[in-house]
CSV table of C-alpha atoms in Angstrom, one decimal:
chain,number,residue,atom,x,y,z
A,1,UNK,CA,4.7,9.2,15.1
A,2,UNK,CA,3.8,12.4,16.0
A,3,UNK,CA,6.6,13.8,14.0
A,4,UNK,CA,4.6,12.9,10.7
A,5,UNK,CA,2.0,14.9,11.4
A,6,UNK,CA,0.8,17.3,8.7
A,7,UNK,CA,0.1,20.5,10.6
A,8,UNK,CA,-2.3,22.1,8.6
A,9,UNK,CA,-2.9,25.2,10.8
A,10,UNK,CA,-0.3,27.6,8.4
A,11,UNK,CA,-1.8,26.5,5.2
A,12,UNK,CA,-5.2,27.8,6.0
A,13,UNK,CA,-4.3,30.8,8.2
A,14,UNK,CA,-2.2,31.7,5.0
A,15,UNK,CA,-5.2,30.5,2.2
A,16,UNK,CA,-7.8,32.5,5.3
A,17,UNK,CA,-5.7,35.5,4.9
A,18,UNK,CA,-5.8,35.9,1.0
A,19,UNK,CA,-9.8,35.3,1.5
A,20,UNK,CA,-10.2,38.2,3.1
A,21,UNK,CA,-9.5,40.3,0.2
A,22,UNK,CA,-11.7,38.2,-2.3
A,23,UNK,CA,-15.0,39.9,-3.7
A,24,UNK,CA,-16.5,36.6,-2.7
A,25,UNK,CA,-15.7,37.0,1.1
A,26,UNK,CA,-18.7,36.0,2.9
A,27,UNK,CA,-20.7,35.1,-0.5
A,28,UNK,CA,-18.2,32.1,-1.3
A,29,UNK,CA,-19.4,29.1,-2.6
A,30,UNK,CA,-16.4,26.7,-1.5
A,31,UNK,CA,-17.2,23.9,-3.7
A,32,UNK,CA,-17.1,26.1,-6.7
A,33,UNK,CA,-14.0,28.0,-5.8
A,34,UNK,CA,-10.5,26.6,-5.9
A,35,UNK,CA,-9.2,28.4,-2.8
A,36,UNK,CA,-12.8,27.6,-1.1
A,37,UNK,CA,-12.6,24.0,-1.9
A,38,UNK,CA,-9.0,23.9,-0.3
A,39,UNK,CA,-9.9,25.5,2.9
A,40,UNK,CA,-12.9,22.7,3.0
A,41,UNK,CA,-10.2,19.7,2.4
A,42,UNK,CA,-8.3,20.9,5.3
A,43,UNK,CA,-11.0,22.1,7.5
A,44,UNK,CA,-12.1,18.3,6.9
A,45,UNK,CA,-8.7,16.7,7.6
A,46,UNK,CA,-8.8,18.7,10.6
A,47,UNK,CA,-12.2,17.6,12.0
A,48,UNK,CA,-11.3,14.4,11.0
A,49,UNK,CA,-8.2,13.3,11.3
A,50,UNK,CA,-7.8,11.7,7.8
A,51,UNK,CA,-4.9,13.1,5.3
A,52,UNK,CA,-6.4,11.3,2.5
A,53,UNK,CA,-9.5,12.4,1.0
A,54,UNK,CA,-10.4,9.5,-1.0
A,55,UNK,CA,-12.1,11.5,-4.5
A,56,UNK,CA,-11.2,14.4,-2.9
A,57,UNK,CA,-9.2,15.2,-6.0
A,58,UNK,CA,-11.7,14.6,-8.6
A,59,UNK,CA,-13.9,17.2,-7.2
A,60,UNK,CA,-11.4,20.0,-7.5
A,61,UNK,CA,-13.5,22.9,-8.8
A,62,UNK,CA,-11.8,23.5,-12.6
A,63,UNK,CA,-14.2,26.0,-13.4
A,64,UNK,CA,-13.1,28.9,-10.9
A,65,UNK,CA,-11.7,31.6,-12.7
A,66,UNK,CA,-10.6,34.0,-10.1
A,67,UNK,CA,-7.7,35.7,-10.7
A,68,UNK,CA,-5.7,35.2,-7.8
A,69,UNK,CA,-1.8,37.0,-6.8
A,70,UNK,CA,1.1,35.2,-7.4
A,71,UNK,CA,2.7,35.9,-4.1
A,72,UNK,CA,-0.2,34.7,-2.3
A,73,UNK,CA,0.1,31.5,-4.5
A,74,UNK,CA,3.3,31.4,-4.2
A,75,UNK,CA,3.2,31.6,-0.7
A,76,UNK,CA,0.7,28.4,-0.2
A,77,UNK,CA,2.8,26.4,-2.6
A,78,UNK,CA,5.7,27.1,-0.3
A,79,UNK,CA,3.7,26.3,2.7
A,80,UNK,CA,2.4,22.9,1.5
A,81,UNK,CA,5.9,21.7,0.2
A,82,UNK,CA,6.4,22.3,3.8
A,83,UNK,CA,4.2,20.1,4.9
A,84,UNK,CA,4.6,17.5,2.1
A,85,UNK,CA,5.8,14.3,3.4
A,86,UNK,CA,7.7,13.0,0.5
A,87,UNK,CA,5.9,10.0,0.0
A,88,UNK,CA,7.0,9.1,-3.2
A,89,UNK,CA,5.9,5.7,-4.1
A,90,UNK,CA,2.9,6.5,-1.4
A,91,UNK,CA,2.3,9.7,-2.6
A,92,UNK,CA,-1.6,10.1,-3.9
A,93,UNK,CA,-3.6,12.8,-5.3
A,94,UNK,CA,-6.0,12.7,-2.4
A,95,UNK,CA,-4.1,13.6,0.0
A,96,UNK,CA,-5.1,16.9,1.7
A,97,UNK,CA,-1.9,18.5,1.0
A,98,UNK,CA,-1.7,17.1,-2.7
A,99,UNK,CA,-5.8,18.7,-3.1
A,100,UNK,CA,-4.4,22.3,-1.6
A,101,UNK,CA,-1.2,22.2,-4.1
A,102,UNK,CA,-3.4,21.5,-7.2
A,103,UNK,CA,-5.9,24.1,-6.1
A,104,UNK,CA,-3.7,26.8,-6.0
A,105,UNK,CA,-2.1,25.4,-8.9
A,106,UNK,CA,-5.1,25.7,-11.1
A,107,UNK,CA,-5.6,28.6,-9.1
A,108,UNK,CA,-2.0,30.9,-11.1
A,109,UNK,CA,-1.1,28.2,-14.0
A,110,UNK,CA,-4.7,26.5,-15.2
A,111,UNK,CA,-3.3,23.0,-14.7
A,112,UNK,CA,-2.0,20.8,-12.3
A,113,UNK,CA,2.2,19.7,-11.7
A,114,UNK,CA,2.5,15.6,-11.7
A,115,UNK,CA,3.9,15.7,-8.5
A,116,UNK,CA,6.9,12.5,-8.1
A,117,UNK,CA,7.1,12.6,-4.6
A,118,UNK,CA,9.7,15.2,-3.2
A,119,UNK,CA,10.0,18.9,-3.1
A,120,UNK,CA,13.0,19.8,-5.1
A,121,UNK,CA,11.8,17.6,-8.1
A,122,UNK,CA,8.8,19.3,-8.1
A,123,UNK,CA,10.2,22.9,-7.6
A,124,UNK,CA,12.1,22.4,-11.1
A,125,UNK,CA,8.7,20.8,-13.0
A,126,UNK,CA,7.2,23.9,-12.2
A,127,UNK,CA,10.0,26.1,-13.2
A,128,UNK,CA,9.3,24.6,-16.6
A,129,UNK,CA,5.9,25.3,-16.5
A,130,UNK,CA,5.8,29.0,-14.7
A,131,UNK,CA,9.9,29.9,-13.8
A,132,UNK,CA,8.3,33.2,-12.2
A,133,UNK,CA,6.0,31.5,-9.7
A,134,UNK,CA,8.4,28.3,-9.0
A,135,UNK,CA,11.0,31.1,-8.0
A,136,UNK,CA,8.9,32.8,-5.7
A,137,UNK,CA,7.6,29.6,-4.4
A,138,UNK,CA,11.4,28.3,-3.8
A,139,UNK,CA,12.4,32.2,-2.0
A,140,UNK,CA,8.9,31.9,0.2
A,141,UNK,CA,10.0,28.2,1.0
A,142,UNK,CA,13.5,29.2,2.0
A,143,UNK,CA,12.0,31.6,4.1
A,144,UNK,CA,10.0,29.1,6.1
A,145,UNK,CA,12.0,26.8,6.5
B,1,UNK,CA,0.2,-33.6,1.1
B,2,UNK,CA,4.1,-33.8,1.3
B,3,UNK,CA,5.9,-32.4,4.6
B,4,UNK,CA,8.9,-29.7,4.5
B,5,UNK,CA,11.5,-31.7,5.8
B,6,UNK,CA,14.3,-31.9,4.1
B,7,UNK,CA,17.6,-33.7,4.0
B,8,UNK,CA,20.7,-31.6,4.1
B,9,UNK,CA,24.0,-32.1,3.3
B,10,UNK,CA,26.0,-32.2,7.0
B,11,UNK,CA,23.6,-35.3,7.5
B,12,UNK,CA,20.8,-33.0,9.8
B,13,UNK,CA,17.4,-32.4,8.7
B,14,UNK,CA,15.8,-29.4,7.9
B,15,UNK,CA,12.0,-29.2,9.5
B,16,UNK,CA,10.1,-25.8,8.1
B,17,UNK,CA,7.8,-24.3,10.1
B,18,UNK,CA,5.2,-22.2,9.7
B,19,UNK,CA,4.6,-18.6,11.3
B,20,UNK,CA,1.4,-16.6,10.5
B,21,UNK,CA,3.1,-14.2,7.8
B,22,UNK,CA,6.5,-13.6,10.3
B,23,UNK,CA,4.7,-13.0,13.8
B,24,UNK,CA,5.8,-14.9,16.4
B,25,UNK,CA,4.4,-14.2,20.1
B,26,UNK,CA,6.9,-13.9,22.8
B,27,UNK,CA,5.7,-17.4,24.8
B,28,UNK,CA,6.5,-18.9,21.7
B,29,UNK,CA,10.1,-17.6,21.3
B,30,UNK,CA,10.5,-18.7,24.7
B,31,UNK,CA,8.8,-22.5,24.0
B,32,UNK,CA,10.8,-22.9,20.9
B,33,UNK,CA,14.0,-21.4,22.7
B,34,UNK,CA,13.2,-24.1,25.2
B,35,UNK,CA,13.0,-27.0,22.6
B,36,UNK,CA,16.0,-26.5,20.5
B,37,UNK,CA,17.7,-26.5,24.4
B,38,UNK,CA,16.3,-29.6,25.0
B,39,UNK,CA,17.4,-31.6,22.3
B,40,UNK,CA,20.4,-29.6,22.2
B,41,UNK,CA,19.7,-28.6,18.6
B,42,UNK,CA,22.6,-25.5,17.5
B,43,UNK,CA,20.3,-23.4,16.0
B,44,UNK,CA,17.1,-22.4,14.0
B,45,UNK,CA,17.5,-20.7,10.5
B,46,UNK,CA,14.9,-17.7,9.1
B,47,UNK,CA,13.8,-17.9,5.6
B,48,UNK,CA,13.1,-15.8,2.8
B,49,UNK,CA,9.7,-16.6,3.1
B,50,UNK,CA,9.0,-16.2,6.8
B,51,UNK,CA,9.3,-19.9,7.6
B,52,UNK,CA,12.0,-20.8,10.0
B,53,UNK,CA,14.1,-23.9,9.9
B,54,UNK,CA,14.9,-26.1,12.8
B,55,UNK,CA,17.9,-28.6,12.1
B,56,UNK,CA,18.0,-31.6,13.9
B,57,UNK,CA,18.7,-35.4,13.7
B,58,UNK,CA,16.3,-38.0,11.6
B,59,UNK,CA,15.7,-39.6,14.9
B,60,UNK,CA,14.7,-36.2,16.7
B,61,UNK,CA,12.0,-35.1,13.7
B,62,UNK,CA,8.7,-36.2,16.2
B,63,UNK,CA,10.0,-34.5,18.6
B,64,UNK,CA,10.0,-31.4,17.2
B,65,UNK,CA,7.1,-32.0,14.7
B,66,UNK,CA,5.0,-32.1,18.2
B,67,UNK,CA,6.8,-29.4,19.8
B,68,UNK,CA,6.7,-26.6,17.2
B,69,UNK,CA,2.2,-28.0,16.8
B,70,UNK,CA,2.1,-27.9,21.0
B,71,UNK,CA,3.7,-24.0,20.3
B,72,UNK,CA,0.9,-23.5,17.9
B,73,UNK,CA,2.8,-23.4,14.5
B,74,UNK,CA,2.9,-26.1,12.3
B,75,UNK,CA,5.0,-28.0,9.5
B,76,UNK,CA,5.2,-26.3,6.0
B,77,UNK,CA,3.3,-28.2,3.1
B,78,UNK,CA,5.7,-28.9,0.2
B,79,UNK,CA,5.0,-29.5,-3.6
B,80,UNK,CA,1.7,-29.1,-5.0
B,81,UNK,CA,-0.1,-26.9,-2.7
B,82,UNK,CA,-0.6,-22.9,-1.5
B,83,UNK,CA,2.6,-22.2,0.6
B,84,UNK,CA,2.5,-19.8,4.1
B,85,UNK,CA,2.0,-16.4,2.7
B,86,UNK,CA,5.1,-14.0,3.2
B,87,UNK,CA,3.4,-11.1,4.8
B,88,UNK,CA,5.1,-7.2,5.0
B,89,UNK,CA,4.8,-5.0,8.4
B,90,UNK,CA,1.9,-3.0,6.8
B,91,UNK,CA,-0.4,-3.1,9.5
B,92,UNK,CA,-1.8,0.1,11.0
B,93,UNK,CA,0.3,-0.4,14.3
B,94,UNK,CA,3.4,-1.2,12.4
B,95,UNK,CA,5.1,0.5,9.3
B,96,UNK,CA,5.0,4.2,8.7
B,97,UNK,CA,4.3,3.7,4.8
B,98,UNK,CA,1.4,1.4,5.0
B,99,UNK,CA,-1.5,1.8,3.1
B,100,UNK,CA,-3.7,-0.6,3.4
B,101,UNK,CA,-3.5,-3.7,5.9
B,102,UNK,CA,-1.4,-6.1,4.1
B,103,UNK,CA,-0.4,-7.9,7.1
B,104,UNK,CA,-4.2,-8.9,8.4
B,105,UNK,CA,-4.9,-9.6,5.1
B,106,UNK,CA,-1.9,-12.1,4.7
B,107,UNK,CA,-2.9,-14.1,7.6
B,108,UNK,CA,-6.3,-14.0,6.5
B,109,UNK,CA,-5.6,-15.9,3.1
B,110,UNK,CA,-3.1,-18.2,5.0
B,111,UNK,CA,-5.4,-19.3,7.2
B,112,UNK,CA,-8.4,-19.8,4.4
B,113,UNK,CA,-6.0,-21.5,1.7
B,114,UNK,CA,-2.4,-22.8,3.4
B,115,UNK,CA,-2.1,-26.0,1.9
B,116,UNK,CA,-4.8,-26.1,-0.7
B,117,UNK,CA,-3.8,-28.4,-3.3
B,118,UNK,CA,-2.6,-27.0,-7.0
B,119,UNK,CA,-0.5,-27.8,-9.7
B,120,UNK,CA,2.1,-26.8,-8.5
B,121,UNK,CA,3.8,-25.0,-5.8
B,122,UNK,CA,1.5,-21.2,-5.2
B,123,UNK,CA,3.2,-18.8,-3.6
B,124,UNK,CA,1.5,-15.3,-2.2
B,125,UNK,CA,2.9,-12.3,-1.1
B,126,UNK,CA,1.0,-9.5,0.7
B,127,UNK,CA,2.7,-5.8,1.0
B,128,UNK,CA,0.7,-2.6,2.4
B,129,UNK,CA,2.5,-0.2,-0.8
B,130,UNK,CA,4.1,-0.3,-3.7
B,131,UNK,CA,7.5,-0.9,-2.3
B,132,UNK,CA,6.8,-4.3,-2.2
B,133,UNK,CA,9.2,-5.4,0.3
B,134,UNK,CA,7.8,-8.9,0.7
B,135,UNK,CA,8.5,-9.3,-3.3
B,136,UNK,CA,4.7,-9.6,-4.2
B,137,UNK,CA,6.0,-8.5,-7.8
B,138,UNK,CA,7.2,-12.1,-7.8
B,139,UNK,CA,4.9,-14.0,-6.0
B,140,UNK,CA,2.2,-16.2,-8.3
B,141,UNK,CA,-0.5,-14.4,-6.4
B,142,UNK,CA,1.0,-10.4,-5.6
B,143,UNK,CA,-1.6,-7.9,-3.3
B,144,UNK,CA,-0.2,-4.6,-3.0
B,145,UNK,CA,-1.6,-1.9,-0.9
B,146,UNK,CA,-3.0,0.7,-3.2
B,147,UNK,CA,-5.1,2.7,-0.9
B,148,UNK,CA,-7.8,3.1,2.2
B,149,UNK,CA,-8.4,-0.9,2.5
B,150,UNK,CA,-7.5,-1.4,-0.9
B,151,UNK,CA,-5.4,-3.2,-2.9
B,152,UNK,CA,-3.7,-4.4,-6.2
B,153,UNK,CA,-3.2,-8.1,-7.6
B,154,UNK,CA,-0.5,-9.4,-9.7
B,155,UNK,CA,-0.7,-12.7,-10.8
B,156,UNK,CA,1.8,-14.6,-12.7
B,157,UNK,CA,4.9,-13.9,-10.4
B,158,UNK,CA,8.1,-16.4,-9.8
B,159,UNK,CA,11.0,-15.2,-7.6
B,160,UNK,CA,13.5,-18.1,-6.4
B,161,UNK,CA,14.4,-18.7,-10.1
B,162,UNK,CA,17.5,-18.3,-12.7
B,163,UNK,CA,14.6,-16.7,-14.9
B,164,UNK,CA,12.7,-14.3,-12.5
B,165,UNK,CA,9.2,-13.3,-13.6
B,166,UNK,CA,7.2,-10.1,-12.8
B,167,UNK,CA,3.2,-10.8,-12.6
B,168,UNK,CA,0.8,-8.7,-14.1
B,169,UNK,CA,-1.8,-6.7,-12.6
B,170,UNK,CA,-5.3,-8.4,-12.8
B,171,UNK,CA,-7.2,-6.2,-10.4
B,172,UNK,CA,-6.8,-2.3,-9.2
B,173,UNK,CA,-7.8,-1.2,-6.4
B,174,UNK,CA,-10.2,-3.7,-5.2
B,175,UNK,CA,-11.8,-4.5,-1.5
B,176,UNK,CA,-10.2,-7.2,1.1
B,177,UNK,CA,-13.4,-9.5,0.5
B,178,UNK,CA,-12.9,-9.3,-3.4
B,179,UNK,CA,-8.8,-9.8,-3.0
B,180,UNK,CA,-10.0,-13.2,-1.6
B,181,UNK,CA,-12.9,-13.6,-3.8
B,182,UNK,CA,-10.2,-13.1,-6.9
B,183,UNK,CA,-8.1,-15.6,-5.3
B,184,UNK,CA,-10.7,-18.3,-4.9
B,185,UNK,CA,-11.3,-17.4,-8.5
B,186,UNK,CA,-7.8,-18.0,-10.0
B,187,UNK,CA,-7.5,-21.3,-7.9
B,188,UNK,CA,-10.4,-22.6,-9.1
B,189,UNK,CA,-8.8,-21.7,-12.4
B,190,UNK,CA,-5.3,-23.1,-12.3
B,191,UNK,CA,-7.2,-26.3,-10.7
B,192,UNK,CA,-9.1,-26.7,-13.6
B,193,UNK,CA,-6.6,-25.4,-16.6
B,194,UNK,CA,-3.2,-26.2,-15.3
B,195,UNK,CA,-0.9,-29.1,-16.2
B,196,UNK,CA,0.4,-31.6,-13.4
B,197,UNK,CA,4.0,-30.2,-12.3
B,198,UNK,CA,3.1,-26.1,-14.0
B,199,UNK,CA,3.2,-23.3,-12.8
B,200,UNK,CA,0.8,-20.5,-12.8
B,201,UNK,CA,3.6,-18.4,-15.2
B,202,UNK,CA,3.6,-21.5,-17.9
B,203,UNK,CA,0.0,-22.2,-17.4
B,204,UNK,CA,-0.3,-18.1,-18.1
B,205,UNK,CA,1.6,-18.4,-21.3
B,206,UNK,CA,-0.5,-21.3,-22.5
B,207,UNK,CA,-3.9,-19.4,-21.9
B,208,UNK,CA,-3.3,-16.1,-21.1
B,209,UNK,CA,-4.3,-14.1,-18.0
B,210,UNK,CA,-8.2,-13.3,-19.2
B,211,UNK,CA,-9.6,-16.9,-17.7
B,212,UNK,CA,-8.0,-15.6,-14.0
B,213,UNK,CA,-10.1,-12.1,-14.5
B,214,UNK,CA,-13.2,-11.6,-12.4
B,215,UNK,CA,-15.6,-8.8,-13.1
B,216,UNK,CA,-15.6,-7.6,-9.7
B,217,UNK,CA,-18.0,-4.5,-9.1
B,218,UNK,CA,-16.1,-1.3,-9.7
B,219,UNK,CA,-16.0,0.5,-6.2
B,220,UNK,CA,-17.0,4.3,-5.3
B,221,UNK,CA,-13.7,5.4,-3.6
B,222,UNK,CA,-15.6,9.0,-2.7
B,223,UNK,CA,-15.3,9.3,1.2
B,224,UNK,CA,-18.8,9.5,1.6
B,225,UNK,CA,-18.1,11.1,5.1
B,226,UNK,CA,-16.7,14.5,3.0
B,227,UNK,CA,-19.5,14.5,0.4
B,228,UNK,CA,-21.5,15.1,3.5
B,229,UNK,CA,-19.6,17.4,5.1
B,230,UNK,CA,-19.1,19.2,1.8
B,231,UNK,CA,-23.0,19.1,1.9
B,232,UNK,CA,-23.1,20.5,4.9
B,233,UNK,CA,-21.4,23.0,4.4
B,234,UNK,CA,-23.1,24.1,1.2
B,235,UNK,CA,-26.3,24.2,3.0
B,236,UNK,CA,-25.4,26.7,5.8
């Protein structure tokens, strides 16, 4: 099964990288910080082998108001429909991946995308939300892959 | 209780035998391969509902009564009681989707309530997600994987049927211990409430689902393991 694996080690070199420049670096509280929290979901998945946080979602810090840069948003979208799965019927909010997306979604766009399951479906709901930052999420995907 | 053995139309009987939701250990592939050879029986049928069917002659029914009980299975219950429950591959080991063991769970609740008198024939379906692939939709007593060790309940279901009826969800998200608390709860229920000969559907429509609720505690789903190590790492 080792071929369903979430490798997680991309999404938080990439989410690490953006840290850097932060005002917060070394100051961060990551339970009140969107990115923060993010990096503590996977650095828990990791420790622990689970993928699914169970009220791991619920505790997504709304309050953050950071401003944060679309590429780098962008770029951790792409990565995590990477990783995504495509559950569908499975898919849950708590999963790790799932808590990372809607961070850095409430991270550019203030709210979350109901995710149904698969990547292309939920490249064109966020089109409709933010065409600019679905776009560059699709090219940065492409380029991944 | 009544025995499934049934009369077909080539003149054979049909003996139904039960298998703990579908799993059937090698040895007793091999015993049962071993039977049917010995009294040169043609072959055994598999059923929609995880039972299998072994044809033979009237005269030969002992024989295989005591051969499938010395293989450890046994002969299906027919009429009014709680029938074999049709368990999905959603244990840990097995299917890639599961999400929470439907298959332990299944055998659990065969083995605590095969065979319980009711009203009428109760069937119960198990699945570890929403895909439901042992129809639990259908089933008068549905659990459907719905998380870490958790599950859903529809009750109400009928598959089998020209007029196919979808249960409705009495329970979200609930524990193993309070999926069979729940179903203690509802048999209790149809014992008491429904008619000789009804089903749980008719005896639904005649009192409505809130007599087969339970107020069962609502559960704290927060991995307690993360609010720690999100404490942790707070305090460092």
């Amino acid at each position: 099964m080792s071929e369903n694996r979430i490798n997680l080690s991309t999404l938080k070199y990439d989410i690490l990288n953006h840290c850097e420049n932060c005002i917060d670096f070394n100051k961060c509280i990551e339970s009140k910080c969107l990115v923060g929290y993010a990096l503590m979901c996977i650095d828990y998945s990791e420790k622990t082998g689970k993928t699914q946080i169970s009220g791991g979602h619920k505790m997504i810090p709304d309050q953050d108001s950071k401003s944060y840069a679309v590429d780098f948003v962008a770029d951790g979208l792409a990565q995590t429909c990477l990783e995504c799965k495509n559950c569908m019927d499975n898919h849950t909010n708590d999963c790790v991946i799932a808590i990372s997306r809607h961070c850095l979604e409430k991270s550019r766009i203030k709210k979350t995308i109901f995710y149904k399951g698969n990547v292309i479906t939920y490249l064109f709901d966020l089109a409709n939300v933010d065409k600019d930052l679905a776009e560059r999420t699709r090219d940065a995907y492409q380029l991944k892959r | 209780m009544k025995e499934a053995i049934f009369q077909q139309n080539n003149g054979s009987v049909a003996v139904i035998a039960v298998t703990p939701c579908g799993l059937i250990k090698a040895d007793q592939l091999i015993g049962l391969s071993k039977l049917v050879q010995s009294l040169k029986l043609p072959e055994i049928k598999m059923t929609t509902r995880q039972t299998l069917i072994v044809f033979c002659s009237q005269e030969q029914i002992d024989k295989v009564k005591e051969g499938l009980i010395e293989l450890g299975l046994s002969v299906a219950g027919f009429g009014g009681v709680v029938r074999n429950v049709k368990g999905c591959s959603g244990g840990p080991q097995l299917c890639q989707r599961v999400l929470a063991d439907a298959l332990e769970l299944g055998i659990e609740i065969q083995n605590l309530f095969l065979n319980q008198p009711v009203p009428k024939d109760f069937k119960i379906a198990t699945s570890g997600c929403t895909r439901g692939c042992t129809d639990p939709y259908c089933a008068d007593f549905g659990v459907i994987g719905a998380g870490k060790e958790l599950f859903n309940v529809y009750l109400g279901g009928r598959g089998g049927s020209p007029k196919p009826v979808h249960g409705a969800m009495i329970a979200e998200k609930i524990a193993k211990e309070d999926v069979i608390t729940l179903l203690e709860h509802v048999l209790k229920v149809y014992r008491s409430e429904g008619r000789t000969h009804e089903r749980l559907c008719k005896t639904i429509d005649r009192i409505g689902l809130e007599p087969f609720k339970l107020n069962l505690d609502a559960k704290d789903e927060t991995d307690q393991d993360f609010l720690a190590f999100l404490r942790g790492a707070a305090n460092e």
